[in-house]
Short mmCIF file of C-alpha atoms and ligand atoms in Angstrom, two decimals:
data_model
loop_
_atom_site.label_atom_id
_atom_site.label_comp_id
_atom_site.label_asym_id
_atom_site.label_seq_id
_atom_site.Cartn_x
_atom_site.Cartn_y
_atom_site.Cartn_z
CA UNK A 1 23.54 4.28 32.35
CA UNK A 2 20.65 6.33 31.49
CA UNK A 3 17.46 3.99 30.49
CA UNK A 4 16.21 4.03 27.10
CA UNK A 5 12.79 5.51 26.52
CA UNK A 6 10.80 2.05 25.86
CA UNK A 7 9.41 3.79 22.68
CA UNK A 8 12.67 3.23 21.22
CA UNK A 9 13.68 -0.34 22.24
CA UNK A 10 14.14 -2.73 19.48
CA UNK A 11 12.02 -5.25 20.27
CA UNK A 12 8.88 -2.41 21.11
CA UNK A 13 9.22 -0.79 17.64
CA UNK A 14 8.92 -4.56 16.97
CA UNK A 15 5.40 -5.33 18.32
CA UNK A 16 4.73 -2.54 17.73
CA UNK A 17 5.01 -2.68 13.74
CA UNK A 18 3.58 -5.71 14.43
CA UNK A 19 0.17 -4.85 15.37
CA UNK A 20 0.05 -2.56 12.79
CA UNK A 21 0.93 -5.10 10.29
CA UNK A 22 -2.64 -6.58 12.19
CA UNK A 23 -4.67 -4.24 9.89
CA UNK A 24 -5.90 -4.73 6.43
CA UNK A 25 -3.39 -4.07 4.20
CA UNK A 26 -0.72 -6.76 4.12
CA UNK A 27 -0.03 -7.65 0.39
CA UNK A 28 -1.15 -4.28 -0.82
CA UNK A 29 1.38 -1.56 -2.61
CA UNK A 30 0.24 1.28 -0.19
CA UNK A 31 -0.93 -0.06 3.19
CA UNK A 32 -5.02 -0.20 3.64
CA UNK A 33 -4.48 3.14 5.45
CA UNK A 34 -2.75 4.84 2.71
CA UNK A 35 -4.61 3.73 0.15
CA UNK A 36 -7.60 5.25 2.50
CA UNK A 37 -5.72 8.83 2.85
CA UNK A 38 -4.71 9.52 -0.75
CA UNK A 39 -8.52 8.59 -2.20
CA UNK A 40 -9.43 10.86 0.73
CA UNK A 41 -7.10 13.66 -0.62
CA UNK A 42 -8.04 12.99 -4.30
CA UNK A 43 -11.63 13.62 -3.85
CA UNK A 44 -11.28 16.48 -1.96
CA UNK A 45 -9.08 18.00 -4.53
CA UNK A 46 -10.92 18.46 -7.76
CA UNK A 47 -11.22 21.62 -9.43
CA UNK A 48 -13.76 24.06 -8.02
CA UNK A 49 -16.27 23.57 -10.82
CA UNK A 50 -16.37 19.83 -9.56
CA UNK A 51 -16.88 20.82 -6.16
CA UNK A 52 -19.86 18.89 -5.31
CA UNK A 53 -18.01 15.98 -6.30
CA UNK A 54 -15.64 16.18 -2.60
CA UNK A 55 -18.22 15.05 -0.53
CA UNK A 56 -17.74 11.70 -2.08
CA UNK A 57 -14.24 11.49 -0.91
CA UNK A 58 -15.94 10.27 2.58
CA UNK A 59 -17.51 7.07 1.17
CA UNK A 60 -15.44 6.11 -1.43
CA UNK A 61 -12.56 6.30 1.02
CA UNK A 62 -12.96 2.56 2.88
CA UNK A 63 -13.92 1.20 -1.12
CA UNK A 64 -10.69 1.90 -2.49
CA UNK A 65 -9.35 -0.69 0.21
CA UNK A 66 -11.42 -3.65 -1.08
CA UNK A 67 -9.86 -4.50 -4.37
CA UNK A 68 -6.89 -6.07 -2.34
CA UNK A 69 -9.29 -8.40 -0.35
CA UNK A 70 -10.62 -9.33 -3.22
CA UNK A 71 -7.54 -10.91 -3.93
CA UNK A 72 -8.61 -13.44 -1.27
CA UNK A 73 -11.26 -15.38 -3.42
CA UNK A 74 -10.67 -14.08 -6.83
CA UNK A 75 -7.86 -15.18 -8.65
CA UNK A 76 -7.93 -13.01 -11.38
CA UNK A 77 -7.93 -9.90 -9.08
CA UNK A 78 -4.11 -9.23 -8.31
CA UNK A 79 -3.00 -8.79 -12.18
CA UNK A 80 -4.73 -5.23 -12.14
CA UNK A 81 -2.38 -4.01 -8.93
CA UNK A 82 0.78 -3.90 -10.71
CA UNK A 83 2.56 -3.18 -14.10
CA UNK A 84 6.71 -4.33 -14.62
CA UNK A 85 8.04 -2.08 -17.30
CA UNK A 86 11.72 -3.72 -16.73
CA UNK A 87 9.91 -7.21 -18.12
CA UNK A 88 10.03 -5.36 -21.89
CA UNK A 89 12.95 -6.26 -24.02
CA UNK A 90 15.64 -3.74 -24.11
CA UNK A 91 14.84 -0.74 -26.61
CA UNK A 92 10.72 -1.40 -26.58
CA UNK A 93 9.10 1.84 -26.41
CA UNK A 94 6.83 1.50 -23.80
CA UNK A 95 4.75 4.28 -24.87
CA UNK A 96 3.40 2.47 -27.96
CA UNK A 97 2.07 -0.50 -26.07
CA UNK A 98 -1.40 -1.57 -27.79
CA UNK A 99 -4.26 0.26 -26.32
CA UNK A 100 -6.27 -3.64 -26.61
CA UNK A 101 -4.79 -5.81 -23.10
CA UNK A 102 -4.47 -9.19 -25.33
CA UNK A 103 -2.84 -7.41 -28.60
CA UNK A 104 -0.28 -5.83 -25.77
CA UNK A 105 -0.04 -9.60 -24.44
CA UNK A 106 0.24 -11.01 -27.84
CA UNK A 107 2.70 -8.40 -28.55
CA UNK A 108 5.33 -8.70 -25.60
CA UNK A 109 4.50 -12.85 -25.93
CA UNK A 110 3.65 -12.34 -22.35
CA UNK A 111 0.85 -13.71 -19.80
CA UNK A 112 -1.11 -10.78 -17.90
CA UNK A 113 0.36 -12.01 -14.55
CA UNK A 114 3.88 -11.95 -15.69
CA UNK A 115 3.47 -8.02 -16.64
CA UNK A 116 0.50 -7.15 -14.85
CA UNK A 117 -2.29 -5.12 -16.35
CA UNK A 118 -2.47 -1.63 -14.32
CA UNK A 119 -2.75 0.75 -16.98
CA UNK A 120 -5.08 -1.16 -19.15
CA UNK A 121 -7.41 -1.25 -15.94
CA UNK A 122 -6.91 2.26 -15.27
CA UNK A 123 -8.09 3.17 -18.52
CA UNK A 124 -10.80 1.16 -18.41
CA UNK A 125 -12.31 2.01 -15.19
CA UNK A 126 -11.96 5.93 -15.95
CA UNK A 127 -14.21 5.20 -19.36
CA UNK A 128 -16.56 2.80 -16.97
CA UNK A 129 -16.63 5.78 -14.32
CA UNK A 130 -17.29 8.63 -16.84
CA UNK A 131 -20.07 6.56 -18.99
CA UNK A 132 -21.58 6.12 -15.28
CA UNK A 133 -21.53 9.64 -14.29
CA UNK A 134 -23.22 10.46 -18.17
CA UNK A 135 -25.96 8.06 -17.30
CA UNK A 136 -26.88 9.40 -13.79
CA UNK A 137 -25.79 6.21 -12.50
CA UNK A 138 -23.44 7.97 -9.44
CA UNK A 139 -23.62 4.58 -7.18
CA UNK A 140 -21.23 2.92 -10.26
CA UNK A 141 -19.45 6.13 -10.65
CA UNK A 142 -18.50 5.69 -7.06
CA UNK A 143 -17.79 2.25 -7.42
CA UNK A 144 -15.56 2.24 -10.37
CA UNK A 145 -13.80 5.48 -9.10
CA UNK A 146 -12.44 3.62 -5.69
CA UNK A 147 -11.04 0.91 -7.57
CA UNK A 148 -9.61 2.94 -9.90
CA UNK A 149 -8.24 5.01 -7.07
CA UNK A 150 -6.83 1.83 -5.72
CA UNK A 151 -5.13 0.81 -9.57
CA UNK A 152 -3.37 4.53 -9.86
CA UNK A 153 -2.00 4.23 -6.19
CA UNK A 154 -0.66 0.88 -6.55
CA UNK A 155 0.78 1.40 -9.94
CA UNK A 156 2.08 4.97 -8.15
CA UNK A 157 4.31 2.65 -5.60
CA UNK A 158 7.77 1.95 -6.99
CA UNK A 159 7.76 -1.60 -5.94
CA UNK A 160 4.71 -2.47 -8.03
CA UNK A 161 6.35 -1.21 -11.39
CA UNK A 162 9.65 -3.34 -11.09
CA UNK A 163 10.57 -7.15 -11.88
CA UNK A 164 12.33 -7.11 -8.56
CA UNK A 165 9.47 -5.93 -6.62
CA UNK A 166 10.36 -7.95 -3.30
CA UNK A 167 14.06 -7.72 -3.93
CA UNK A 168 14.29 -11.02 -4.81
CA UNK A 169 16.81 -10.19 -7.52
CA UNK A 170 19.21 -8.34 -5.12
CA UNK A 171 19.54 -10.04 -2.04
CA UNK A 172 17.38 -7.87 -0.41
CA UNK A 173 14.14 -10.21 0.70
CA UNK A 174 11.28 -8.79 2.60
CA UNK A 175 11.91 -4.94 1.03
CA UNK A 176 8.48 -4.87 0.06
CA UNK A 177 6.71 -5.23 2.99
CA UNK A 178 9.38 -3.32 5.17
CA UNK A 179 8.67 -0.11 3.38
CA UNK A 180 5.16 -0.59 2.44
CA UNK A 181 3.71 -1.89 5.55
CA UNK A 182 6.04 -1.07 8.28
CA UNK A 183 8.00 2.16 7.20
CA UNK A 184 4.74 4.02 5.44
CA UNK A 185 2.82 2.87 8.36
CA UNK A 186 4.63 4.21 11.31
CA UNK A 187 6.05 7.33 9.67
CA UNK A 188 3.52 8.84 7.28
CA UNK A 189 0.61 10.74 8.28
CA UNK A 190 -1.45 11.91 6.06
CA UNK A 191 -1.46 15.43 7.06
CA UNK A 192 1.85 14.91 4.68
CA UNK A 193 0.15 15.19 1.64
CA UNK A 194 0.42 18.00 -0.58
CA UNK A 195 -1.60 17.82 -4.23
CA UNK A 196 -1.10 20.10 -7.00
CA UNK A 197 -4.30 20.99 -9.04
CA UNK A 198 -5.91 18.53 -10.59
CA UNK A 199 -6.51 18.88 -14.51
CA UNK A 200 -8.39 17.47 -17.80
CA UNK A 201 -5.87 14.06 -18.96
CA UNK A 202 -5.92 14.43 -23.02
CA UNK A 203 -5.16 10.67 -22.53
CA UNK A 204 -5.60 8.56 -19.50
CA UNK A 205 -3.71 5.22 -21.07
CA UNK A 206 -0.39 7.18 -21.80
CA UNK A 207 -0.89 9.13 -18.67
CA UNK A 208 -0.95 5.47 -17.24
CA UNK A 209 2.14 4.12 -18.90
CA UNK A 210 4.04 7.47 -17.56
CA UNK A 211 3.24 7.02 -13.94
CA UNK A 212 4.54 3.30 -14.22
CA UNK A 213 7.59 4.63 -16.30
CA UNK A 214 8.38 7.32 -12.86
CA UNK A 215 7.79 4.40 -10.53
CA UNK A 216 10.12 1.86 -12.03
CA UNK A 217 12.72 4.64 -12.12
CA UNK A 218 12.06 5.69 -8.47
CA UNK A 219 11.93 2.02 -7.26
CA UNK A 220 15.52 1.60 -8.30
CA UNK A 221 16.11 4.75 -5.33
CA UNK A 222 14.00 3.23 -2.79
CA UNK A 223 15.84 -0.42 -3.40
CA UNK A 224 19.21 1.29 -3.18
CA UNK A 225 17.87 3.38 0.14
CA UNK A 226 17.11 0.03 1.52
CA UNK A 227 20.65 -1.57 0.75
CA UNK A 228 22.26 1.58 2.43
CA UNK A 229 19.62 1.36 5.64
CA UNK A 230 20.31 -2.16 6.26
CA UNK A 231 24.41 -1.29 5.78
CA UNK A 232 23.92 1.03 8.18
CA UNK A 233 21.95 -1.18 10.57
CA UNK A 234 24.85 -3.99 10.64
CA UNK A 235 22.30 -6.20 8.44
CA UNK A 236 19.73 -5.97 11.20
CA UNK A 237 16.58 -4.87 9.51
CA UNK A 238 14.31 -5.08 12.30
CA UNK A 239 15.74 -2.58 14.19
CA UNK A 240 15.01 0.83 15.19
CA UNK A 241 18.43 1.80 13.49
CA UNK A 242 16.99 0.27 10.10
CA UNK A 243 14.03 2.30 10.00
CA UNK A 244 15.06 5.61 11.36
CA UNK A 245 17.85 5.43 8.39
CA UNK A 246 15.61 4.78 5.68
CA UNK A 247 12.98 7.17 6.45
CA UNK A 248 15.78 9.64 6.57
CA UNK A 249 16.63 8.77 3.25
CA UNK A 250 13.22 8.42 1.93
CA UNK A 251 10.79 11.15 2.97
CA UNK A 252 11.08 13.24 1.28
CA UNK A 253 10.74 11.18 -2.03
CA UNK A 254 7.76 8.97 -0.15
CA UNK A 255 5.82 12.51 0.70
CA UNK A 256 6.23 13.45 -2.69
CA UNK A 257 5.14 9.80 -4.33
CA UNK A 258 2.13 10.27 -2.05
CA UNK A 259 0.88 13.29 -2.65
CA UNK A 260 1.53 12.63 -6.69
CA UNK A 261 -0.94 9.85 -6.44
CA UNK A 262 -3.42 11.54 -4.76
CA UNK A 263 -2.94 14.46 -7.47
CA UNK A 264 -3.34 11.88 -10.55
CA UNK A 265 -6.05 9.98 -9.05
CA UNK A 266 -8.43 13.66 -8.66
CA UNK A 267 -7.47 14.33 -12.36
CA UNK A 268 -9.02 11.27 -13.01
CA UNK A 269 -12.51 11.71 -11.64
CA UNK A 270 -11.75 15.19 -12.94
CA UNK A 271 -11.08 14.09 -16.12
CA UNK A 272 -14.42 11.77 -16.15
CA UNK A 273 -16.79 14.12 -15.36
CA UNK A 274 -15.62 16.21 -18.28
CA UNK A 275 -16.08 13.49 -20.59
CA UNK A 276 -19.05 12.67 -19.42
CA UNK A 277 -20.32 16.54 -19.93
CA UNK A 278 -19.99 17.96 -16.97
CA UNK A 279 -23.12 16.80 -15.41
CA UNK A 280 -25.14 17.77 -11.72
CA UNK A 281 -23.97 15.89 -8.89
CA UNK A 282 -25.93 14.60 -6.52
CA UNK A 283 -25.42 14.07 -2.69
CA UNK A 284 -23.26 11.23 -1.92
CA UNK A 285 -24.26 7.96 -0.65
CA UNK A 286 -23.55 7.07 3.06
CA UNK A 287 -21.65 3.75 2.13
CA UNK A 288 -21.05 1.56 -1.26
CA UNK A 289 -21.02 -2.15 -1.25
CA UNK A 290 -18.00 -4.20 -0.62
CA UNK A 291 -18.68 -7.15 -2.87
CA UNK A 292 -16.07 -6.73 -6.79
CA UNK A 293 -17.31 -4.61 -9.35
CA UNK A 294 -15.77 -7.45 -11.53
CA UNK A 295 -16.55 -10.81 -10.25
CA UNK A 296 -19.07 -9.88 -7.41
CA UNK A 297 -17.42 -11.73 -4.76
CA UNK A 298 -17.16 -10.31 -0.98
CA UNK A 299 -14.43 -8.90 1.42
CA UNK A 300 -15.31 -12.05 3.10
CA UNK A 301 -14.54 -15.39 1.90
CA UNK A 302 -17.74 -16.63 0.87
CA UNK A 303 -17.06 -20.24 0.26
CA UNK A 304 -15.69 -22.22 3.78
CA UNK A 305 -16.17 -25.35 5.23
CA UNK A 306 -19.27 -25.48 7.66
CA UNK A 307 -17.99 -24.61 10.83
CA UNK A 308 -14.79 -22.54 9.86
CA UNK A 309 -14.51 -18.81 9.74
CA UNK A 310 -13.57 -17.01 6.46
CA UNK A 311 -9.60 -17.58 5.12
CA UNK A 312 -9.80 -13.65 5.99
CA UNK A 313 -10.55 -13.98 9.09
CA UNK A 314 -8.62 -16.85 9.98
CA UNK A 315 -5.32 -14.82 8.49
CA UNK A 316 -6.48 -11.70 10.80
CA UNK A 317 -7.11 -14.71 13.75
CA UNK A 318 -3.66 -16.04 13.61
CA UNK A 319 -1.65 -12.70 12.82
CA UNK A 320 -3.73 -11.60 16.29
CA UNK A 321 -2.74 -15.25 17.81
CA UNK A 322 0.55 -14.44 16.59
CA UNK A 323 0.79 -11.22 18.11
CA UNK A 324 -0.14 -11.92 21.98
CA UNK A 325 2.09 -15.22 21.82
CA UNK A 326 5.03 -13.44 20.69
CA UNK A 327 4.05 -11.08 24.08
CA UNK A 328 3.95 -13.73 26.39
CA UNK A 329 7.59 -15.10 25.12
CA UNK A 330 8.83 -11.59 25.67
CA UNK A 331 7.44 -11.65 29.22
CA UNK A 332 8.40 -15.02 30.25
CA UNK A 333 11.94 -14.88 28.90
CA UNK A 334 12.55 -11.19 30.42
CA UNK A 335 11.10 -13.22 33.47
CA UNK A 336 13.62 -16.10 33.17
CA UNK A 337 16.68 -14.03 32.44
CA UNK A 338 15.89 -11.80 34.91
CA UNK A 339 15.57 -14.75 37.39
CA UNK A 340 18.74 -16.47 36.23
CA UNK A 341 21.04 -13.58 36.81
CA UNK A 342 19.84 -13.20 40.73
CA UNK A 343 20.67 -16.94 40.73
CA UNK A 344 23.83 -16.55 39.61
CA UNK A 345 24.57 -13.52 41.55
CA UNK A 346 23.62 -15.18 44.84
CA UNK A 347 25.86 -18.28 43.98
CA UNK A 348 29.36 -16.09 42.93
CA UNK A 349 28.68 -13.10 45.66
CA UNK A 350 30.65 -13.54 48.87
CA UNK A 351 29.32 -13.84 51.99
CA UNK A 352 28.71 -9.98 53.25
CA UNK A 353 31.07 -8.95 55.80
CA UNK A 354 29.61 -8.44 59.25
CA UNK A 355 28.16 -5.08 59.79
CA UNK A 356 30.12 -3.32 62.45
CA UNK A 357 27.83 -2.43 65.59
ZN1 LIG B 401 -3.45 -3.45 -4.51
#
């Protein structure tokens, strides 16, 4: 029998995901490195009048990562990553949601975190980045213009706009994190992307509520791609078979999502900058500051017992730990079984016959 390539052995597509799943990103809607790629793409693809603008697609890049480690120590961060349409009562038009968060709140007789507040954020920020840019302050232009990056591409990823947003609802645990982290990972590069042309948003809220209205509609797609991957699989979703079907079935709609994000996100800063006047830009700063542009607190944990390392680094520490151990296991047992078969074939073999001289 012909050897499998050890690429494509199970328990190597494994590890590997594993170590990916090592980086920054875990918890997120689009990996670190996506999120990284498509505010990469967005700044380089405002209009031409704007140009001076896509040099700051290099420093604002790493930014528009932060918001989901400032989940870590801030408890009011993770509200702003996500927005559950399929929470309204049947027959609400989501469209005429208050433009005010707590008369929206007040209105659905919800809690932020049982909704989530992307849109409301989005809008926000894209006033907060424009008023910036006005001012001649282009450090909190930057600033506010990763997060928001980071908002529009969560709010962009099907599983952030849906009630059943793990699969909790449909038997189909751990969906979340196999397409976000492991699939999107390993198969998307971001060479992939393709924006159309930015333009001018009359109306960033509604343009908001629209994206989250396309992702709750696509997530029900990507759940039922999942449910036909792990058929296909035998119910083994950490196989090769597993993810080899479902990027089959999804590429093409993941490519497109993508590059859709990245596309909203420039007619954002786009859209900004027009408000704001159209004013000069400068040159870009080498690198903004990791610490919220809410609550001011690190990508670090800043509060740990003397002695300990940050919860962030203690997660990274034992995923790491988690990692090499689950090595060594593979070596030792391939070891052991290896060992125990020659046993057993010395024990059952005859003797050999004597070798005619
Ligand atoms: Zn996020």
């Amino acid at each position: 029998m012909k050897p499998r390539p050890l690429l494509f052995f199970p328990a190597t597509l494994v590890l590997a995901l594993a170590l990916l799943l090592a980086l920054p990103g875990r918890a997120s809607a689009w990996s670190g490195q996506q999120h990284l790629q498509i505010t990469r793409a967005a700044g380089k693809n405002v209009p031409d009048e704007m140009a001076d603008f896509r040099a700051f697609s290099w420093p604002m890049a790493y930014p528009s990562v932060y918001p989901d480690l400032w989940k870590n120590d801030d408890g009011t961060e993770g509200v702003r990553h996500y927005f559950e349409p399929d929470r309204l009562r049947r027959g609400f038009d989501l469209m005429s949601l208050p433009r005010d968060l707590d008369e929206a709140m007040a209105t659905l007789s919800l809690r932020p975190d049982e909704i989530g507040t992307a849109p409301w954020a989005i809008a926000a920020l894209t006033r907060q980045m424009s008023e910036a840019m006005r001012t001649n302050d282009w450090m909190w232009a930057a600033r506010t213009g990763a997060t928001l990056a980071h908002y529009v591409g969560d709010l962009h990823m099907p599983l952030h706009a849906t009630r059943n947003f793990n699969g909790q609802e449909s038997g189909q645990n751990g969906v979340h994190s196999r397409i976000e982290s492991d699939l999107i990972r390993s198969f998307f590069h971001s060479e992939m992307i393709r924006c159309e042309p930015a333009v001018y948003l009359e109306d960033p809220f509604l343009a908001a509520l629209g994206w989250a209205r396309d992702s709750q509609q696509l997530s029900l797609k990507w759940l039922r791609s999942d449910f036909e991957a792990t058929r296909a699989a035998g119910r083994h979703v950490d196989t090769e078979d597993y993810y080899l079907t479902l990027w089959n079935l999804l590429e093409d709609s993941i490519v497109r999502r993508i590059s859709v994000t990245a596309t909203d996100i420039s007619s954002l800063f786009y859209t900004a900058w027009v408000d704001a006047g159209r004013p000069p830009i400068p040159e870009p700063f080498e690198e903004l500051p990791p610490y919220s542009i809410f609550s001011g607190v690190d990508i670090q944990a800043p509060e740990t017992t003397p002695g300990q390392p940050p919860q962030t680094q203690r997660t990274y520490d034992y995923m790491i730990l988690g990692f090499f151990l689950g090595i060594l296991a593979l070596v030792f047992g391939s070891v052991a079984v290896r060992a125990f078969a020659r046993l057993r074939r010395q024990k059952h073999s005859p003797l050999p016959p004597a070798s005619p001289r």
